[in-house]
Tab-separated table of C-alpha atoms in Angstrom:
chain	number	residue	atom	x	y	z
A	278	MET	CA	20.796	6.626	23.227
A	279	VAL	CA	17.166	7.487	22.489
A	280	ASP	CA	15.321	5.042	20.241
A	281	ILE	CA	13.099	5.745	17.271
A	282	VAL	CA	10.846	2.747	16.697
A	283	ASN	CA	9.127	2.361	13.344
A	284	TYR	CA	5.997	0.180	13.329
A	285	HIS	CA	4.588	-1.190	10.084
A	286	VAL	CA	3.380	-4.548	8.742
A	287	ARG	CA	6.441	-6.810	8.769
A	288	HIS	CA	4.947	-10.277	9.311
A	289	SER	CA	3.688	-10.431	5.746
A	290	VAL	CA	4.321	-12.000	2.365
A	291	ASN	CA	3.038	-8.835	0.678
A	292	ILE	CA	6.029	-7.048	-0.863
A	293	GLY	CA	4.239	-3.710	-0.513
A	294	ASP	CA	4.188	-4.055	3.270
A	295	LEU	CA	7.775	-5.230	3.475
A	296	VAL	CA	9.331	-2.244	1.680
A	297	SER	CA	7.119	0.530	3.095
A	298	SER	CA	9.180	1.424	6.181
A	299	PRO	CA	10.623	4.960	5.869
A	300	LEU	CA	13.521	4.065	8.150
A	301	SER	CA	14.697	1.619	5.504
A	302	TYR	CA	15.669	4.700	3.468
A	303	PHE	CA	16.409	7.487	5.946
A	304	GLU	CA	18.963	7.691	8.739
A	305	ILE	CA	18.304	10.000	11.679
A	306	PRO	CA	21.697	10.910	13.184
A	307	GLY	CA	22.065	10.459	16.919
A	308	TYR	CA	19.257	7.923	17.268
A	309	HIS	CA	19.083	4.164	17.455
A	310	LEU	CA	16.538	3.052	14.856
A	311	GLU	CA	14.438	-0.078	15.220
A	312	LEU	CA	11.783	-1.665	12.986
A	313	LYS	CA	8.882	-3.614	14.521
A	314	ASP	CA	5.616	-5.134	13.362
A	315	ILE	CA	2.501	-3.012	13.848
A	316	ASP	CA	0.974	-5.745	16.035
A	317	GLU	CA	3.724	-5.031	18.579
A	318	LEU	CA	2.622	-1.411	18.914
A	319	LEU	CA	1.505	-1.774	22.535
A	320	GLN	CA	4.744	-3.542	23.530
A	321	GLN	CA	6.594	-0.280	23.915
A	322	PRO	CA	10.300	-0.527	24.789
A	323	PRO	CA	11.477	0.914	28.108
A	324	GLY	CA	13.149	4.283	28.220
A	325	PRO	CA	12.625	7.422	26.155
A	326	HIS	CA	11.790	6.893	22.492
A	327	HIS	CA	9.874	8.280	19.549
A	328	VAL	CA	7.327	6.319	17.508
A	329	ILE	CA	6.937	6.341	13.727
A	330	ILE	CA	3.911	4.495	12.337
A	331	GLY	CA	3.947	3.622	8.645
A	332	GLY	CA	3.877	3.210	5.856
A	333	GLY	CA	1.036	1.064	4.574
A	334	GLY	CA	-2.742	0.985	4.791
A	335	LEU	CA	-2.806	1.239	8.571
A	336	LEU	CA	-5.807	3.571	8.805
A	337	PHE	CA	-8.079	0.586	9.082
A	338	PRO	CA	-10.336	-0.668	11.917
A	339	ARG	CA	-8.093	-3.693	12.623
A	340	PHE	CA	-5.323	-1.331	13.749
A	341	LEU	CA	-7.435	1.412	15.331
A	342	GLU	CA	-7.825	-0.152	18.800
A	343	ASN	CA	-4.061	-0.442	19.286
A	344	LEU	CA	-3.543	3.094	17.999
A	345	GLN	CA	-6.132	4.433	20.427
A	346	GLN	CA	-4.578	2.543	23.338
A	347	LEU	CA	-1.197	4.002	22.385
A	348	GLN	CA	-2.760	7.462	22.352
A	349	GLN	CA	-4.019	6.911	25.910
A	350	GLN	CA	-0.588	5.969	27.246
A	351	PRO	CA	1.724	8.679	28.573
A	352	GLN	CA	4.132	9.240	25.690
A	353	PRO	CA	7.665	10.346	26.540
A	354	GLY	CA	8.405	11.000	22.869
A	355	ARG	CA	6.821	12.082	19.629
A	356	VAL	CA	4.294	10.073	17.594
A	357	ILE	CA	4.595	10.399	13.811
A	358	LEU	CA	2.481	8.953	10.987
A	359	TRP	CA	4.593	8.549	7.844
A	360	GLY	CA	2.909	7.633	4.555
A	361	VAL	CA	-0.046	5.762	6.026
A	362	GLY	CA	-3.334	5.453	4.178
A	363	GLN	CA	-6.995	4.585	4.486
A	364	GLN	CA	-8.684	1.291	3.735
A	365	SER	CA	-12.418	0.869	3.201
A	366	TYR	CA	-13.981	-2.036	1.345
A	367	ASP	CA	-17.577	-0.785	1.256
A	368	ASN	CA	-18.336	1.013	-2.021
A	369	PRO	CA	-14.710	2.205	-2.261
A	370	SER	CA	-15.119	4.524	-5.270
A	371	GLU	CA	-17.466	6.684	-3.193
A	372	SER	CA	-16.494	6.005	0.425
A	373	TRP	CA	-12.897	7.197	0.088
A	374	ARG	CA	-14.049	10.821	0.088
A	375	ASN	CA	-15.899	10.365	3.400
A	376	PHE	CA	-13.224	8.505	5.339
A	377	ASP	CA	-12.893	9.731	8.949
A	378	TYR	CA	-9.219	10.314	9.743
A	379	ALA	CA	-9.858	11.964	13.119
A	380	PRO	CA	-9.680	8.843	15.370
A	381	TYR	CA	-6.293	7.925	13.927
A	382	LEU	CA	-4.808	11.407	14.344
A	383	GLU	CA	-5.507	11.949	18.049
A	384	GLY	CA	-2.286	12.405	19.986
A	385	VAL	CA	-0.176	12.470	16.814
A	386	ASP	CA	2.525	15.149	16.611
A	387	LEU	CA	3.208	14.984	12.872
A	388	ALA	CA	1.297	13.245	10.080
A	389	GLY	CA	1.635	12.704	6.363
A	390	VAL	CA	-0.833	10.438	4.551
A	391	ARG	CA	-0.447	8.757	1.184
A	392	ASP	CA	-4.039	9.702	0.263
A	393	TYR	CA	-4.110	12.772	-1.960
A	394	ASP	CA	-6.579	15.657	-1.750
A	395	VAL	CA	-8.173	14.647	1.558
A	396	GLY	CA	-7.343	17.807	3.512
A	397	LEU	CA	-4.161	16.411	5.082
A	398	PRO	CA	-0.488	16.676	4.101
A	399	TRP	CA	0.170	14.317	1.182
A	400	LEU	CA	3.049	11.923	1.712
A	401	PRO	CA	3.325	9.006	-0.735
A	402	CYS	CA	4.709	5.640	0.332
A	403	ALA	CA	8.414	5.842	1.187
A	404	SER	CA	9.146	2.841	-1.028
A	405	CYS	CA	9.677	5.417	-3.799
A	406	MET	CA	13.104	6.001	-2.195
A	407	HIS	CA	14.272	2.463	-2.992
A	408	PRO	CA	17.412	2.576	-5.176
A	409	GLU	CA	15.970	-0.127	-7.452
A	410	PHE	CA	13.906	2.597	-9.135
A	411	ASP	CA	17.134	4.068	-10.496
A	412	ARG	CA	17.906	0.995	-12.610
A	413	PRO	CA	16.870	1.489	-16.262
A	414	ARG	CA	14.277	-0.964	-17.577
A	415	SER	CA	12.948	-1.344	-21.108
A	416	PRO	CA	9.473	-2.696	-21.919
A	417	LYS	CA	9.324	-6.149	-23.492
A	418	HIS	CA	5.546	-6.612	-23.549
A	419	GLU	CA	2.626	-4.423	-24.514
A	420	MET	CA	0.808	-5.405	-21.310
A	421	VAL	CA	1.557	-7.359	-18.120
A	422	VAL	CA	-0.665	-8.389	-15.195
A	423	PHE	CA	0.372	-7.855	-11.560
A	424	SER	CA	-2.151	-9.441	-9.183
A	425	HIS	CA	-2.752	-8.963	-5.502
A	426	LYS	CA	-2.346	-12.378	-3.879
A	427	LYS	CA	-5.909	-12.277	-2.556
A	428	PHE	CA	-7.697	-10.280	-5.260
A	429	ARG	CA	-6.639	-12.148	-8.360
A	430	LEU	CA	-6.850	-11.261	-12.017
A	431	ASN	CA	-7.037	-13.941	-14.664
A	432	LEU	CA	-6.406	-12.438	-18.086
A	433	LYS	CA	-5.341	-15.274	-20.317
A	434	GLY	CA	-2.358	-14.897	-22.600
A	435	LEU	CA	-0.669	-12.086	-20.648
A	436	PRO	CA	2.484	-12.384	-18.496
A	437	THR	CA	1.372	-12.517	-14.846
A	438	PHE	CA	3.048	-11.986	-11.468
A	439	SER	CA	1.769	-11.425	-7.905
A	440	ASN	CA	2.678	-9.381	-4.849
A	441	GLU	CA	3.610	-12.555	-2.961
A	442	GLN	CA	7.030	-12.228	-4.584
A	443	VAL	CA	9.415	-10.816	-1.952
A	444	ASP	CA	12.322	-10.003	-4.290
A	445	PHE	CA	11.807	-6.295	-4.950
A	446	ARG	CA	14.129	-6.200	-7.936
A	447	ALA	CA	12.201	-9.068	-9.526
A	448	VAL	CA	8.920	-7.218	-8.936
A	449	LEU	CA	10.179	-4.003	-10.541
A	450	ASP	CA	11.784	-5.931	-13.391
A	451	PHE	CA	8.409	-7.521	-14.106
A	452	LEU	CA	6.466	-4.259	-13.824
A	453	GLY	CA	9.026	-2.506	-15.972
A	454	SER	CA	8.720	-5.172	-18.657
A	455	GLY	CA	5.255	-3.923	-19.634
A	456	GLU	CA	4.264	-0.782	-21.481
A	457	THR	CA	0.957	-0.954	-19.594
A	458	ILE	CA	0.414	-2.671	-16.240
A	459	ILE	CA	-2.934	-4.227	-15.372
A	460	THR	CA	-3.129	-4.687	-11.627
A	461	SER	CA	-5.279	-5.352	-8.561
A	462	SER	CA	-2.407	-4.335	-6.272
A	463	PHE	CA	-2.178	-0.833	-4.799
A	464	HIS	CA	1.594	-0.927	-4.821
A	465	GLY	CA	1.584	-2.475	-8.278
A	466	ALA	CA	-0.257	0.634	-9.482
A	467	TYR	CA	2.008	2.975	-7.488
A	468	TRP	CA	5.296	1.390	-8.531
A	469	GLY	CA	4.204	0.997	-12.132
A	470	THR	CA	3.499	4.716	-12.233
A	471	LEU	CA	6.884	5.517	-10.681
A	472	LEU	CA	8.508	3.447	-13.428
A	473	GLY	CA	6.836	5.659	-16.019
A	474	ARG	CA	4.345	3.023	-17.158
A	475	LYS	CA	0.642	3.321	-17.860
A	476	VAL	CA	-1.574	1.526	-15.339
A	477	LEU	CA	-5.076	0.061	-15.396
A	478	ALA	CA	-6.206	-0.747	-11.848
A	479	PHE	CA	-8.908	-3.127	-10.641
A	480	PRO	CA	-9.570	-1.604	-7.184
A	481	PHE	CA	-10.829	-3.581	-4.207
A	482	SER	CA	-10.629	-0.865	-1.533
A	483	SER	CA	-10.697	2.907	-1.164
A	484	LYS	CA	-6.911	3.190	-1.047
A	485	PHE	CA	-6.620	3.140	-4.838
A	486	TYR	CA	-8.610	6.346	-5.150
A	487	GLY	CA	-6.124	8.282	-3.016
A	488	LEU	CA	-3.305	7.894	-5.538
A	489	LYS	CA	-2.273	11.351	-6.721
A	490	HIS	CA	-1.069	10.091	-10.096
A	491	ARG	CA	-4.274	8.322	-10.980
A	492	PRO	CA	-4.294	5.122	-13.000
A	493	GLY	CA	-7.132	4.154	-15.233
A	494	PHE	CA	-9.851	2.359	-13.260
A	495	TYR	CA	-11.835	-0.662	-14.326
A	496	PRO	CA	-15.340	-0.361	-12.794
A	497	VAL	CA	-15.302	-3.459	-10.606
A	498	GLU	CA	-18.831	-4.227	-9.483
A	499	ARG	CA	-17.944	-6.870	-6.939
A	500	TRP	CA	-15.140	-9.173	-5.849
A	501	ARG	CA	-16.502	-12.656	-5.238
A	502	PRO	CA	-14.831	-15.483	-3.309
A	503	LYS	CA	-13.640	-18.363	-5.438
A	504	LYS	CA	-16.014	-21.325	-5.185
A	505	TYR	CA	-14.851	-24.918	-4.814
A	506	LYS	CA	-17.518	-27.441	-5.731
A	507	ILE	CA	-17.754	-31.215	-6.063
A	508	SER	CA	-20.762	-32.609	-7.902
A	509	LEU	CA	-21.899	-36.082	-8.890
A	510	PHE	CA	-24.715	-36.739	-11.366
A	511	GLY	CA	-25.787	-33.105	-11.147
A	512	LYS	CA	-25.967	-33.101	-7.352
A	513	THR	CA	-23.659	-30.911	-5.276
A	514	LEU	CA	-21.767	-33.018	-2.745
A	515	TYR	CA	-19.426	-30.346	-1.417
A	516	GLN	CA	-19.147	-26.582	-1.772
A	517	LYS	CA	-16.814	-24.094	-0.174
A	518	PHE	CA	-16.066	-20.403	-0.691
A	519	SER	CA	-12.464	-19.286	-0.262
A	520	GLN	CA	-11.641	-16.290	1.943
A	521	ASP	CA	-8.155	-16.051	0.436
A	522	TRP	CA	-9.028	-15.890	-3.252
A	523	PHE	CA	-11.426	-13.341	-4.718
A	524	GLN	CA	-12.270	-12.777	-8.369
A	525	CYS	CA	-14.140	-10.163	-10.372
A	526	GLN	CA	-15.631	-9.796	-13.827
A	527	THR	CA	-13.155	-8.478	-16.389
A	528	ASP	CA	-15.438	-8.111	-19.401
A	529	ASN	CA	-14.334	-5.532	-21.958
A	530	TRP	CA	-11.360	-4.475	-19.871
A	531	GLN	CA	-9.576	-3.278	-23.004
A	532	ASP	CA	-12.147	-0.482	-23.331
A	533	TYR	CA	-10.618	1.252	-20.299
A	534	LEU	CA	-7.052	1.385	-21.547
A	535	HIS	CA	-7.695	4.799	-23.085
A	536	ASP	CA	-8.009	6.200	-19.534
A	537	CYS	CA	-4.422	5.232	-18.719
A	538	GLN	CA	-1.585	7.737	-18.851
A	539	SER	CA	2.025	7.916	-17.727
A	540	TYR	CA	3.447	10.426	-15.243
A	541	PRO	CA	7.176	10.862	-15.968
A	542	GLU	CA	7.580	13.322	-13.088
A	543	SER	CA	5.973	11.083	-10.448
A	544	LEU	CA	9.125	9.416	-9.073
A	545	GLU	CA	10.946	12.644	-8.318
A	546	GLU	CA	7.781	14.286	-6.985
A	547	CYS	CA	7.149	11.438	-4.545
A	548	ARG	CA	10.778	11.355	-3.459
A	549	GLU	CA	10.839	15.091	-2.842
A	550	GLN	CA	7.741	14.869	-0.641
A	551	ASN	CA	9.495	12.236	1.476
A	552	ARG	CA	12.717	14.261	1.685
A	553	GLN	CA	10.797	17.289	2.918
A	554	PHE	CA	8.873	15.251	5.479
A	555	TYR	CA	12.136	13.681	6.666
A	556	GLN	CA	13.454	17.163	7.432
A	557	GLN	CA	10.310	17.872	9.467
A	558	VAL	CA	10.803	14.626	11.393
A	559	VAL	CA	14.437	15.463	12.170
A	560	GLU	CA	13.500	18.942	13.399
A	561	LEU	CA	10.665	17.547	15.509
A	562	VAL	CA	12.637	14.833	17.295
A	563	ASN	CA	15.707	17.022	17.756
A	564	GLY	CA	13.513	19.680	19.326
A	565	SER	CA	12.205	17.219	21.919
A	566	SER	CA	13.713	17.069	25.383
A	567	LEU	CA	14.311	13.331	25.720
A	568	GLY	CA	17.197	11.352	27.166
């Protein structure tokens, strides 16, 4: 039986990476489906097979070399990008419009990107298909904070959670408990929107600006590494900057809540885009002469 291998970020404690595989939600009859980590991309299995890459922010220099090496290999099957997106950390509010997708698309037979209005087919993250979105949830708090594990928000007095939590139901229960979600997590913003909540995002990369159903944006000037310092009698004895904990100014964040809106239609719209793309994938692989 011909394989379809889906590569995405699996060796992660980021819940957004863990639930982004489209093959967690779609069966493709007649094929053996396998999920692998994106770092195993060049360890292609023997025999005929198709490759699906995504979802997640895989259009990023760290992954480009492996993608280009895959493109240079003779491919017996189809290569598909499903719900992948860009990542740029340099002036993200401006750079997202100028992102170069071309190197990532070479040798690809079918592509859908989660970035909206960039001249490519829009395909939001497949995690929208998770059945947990169908459970009703009622708000319990006016506002909640959902932090990225690396880019952390510290808003005192508000219920807080992070994307290190790997229980998806617990994550959605928390997000759903707020009328408005304040977040530095891309998926926190995406899932909060799908739950019908208002979202205020503190972006750290260009990926936030590709969301079709736009949250409100706090104008983050800079994310700074957390500083650890030991002093004695006014003299610094030890100082270290963390590479795993970044912070930003949050002054007057309440002023940006008026930019937040809900999108009640977003869940069904995102699901329908994935259903349509699934049909394209089925037609593509079934039209290939493998096996």
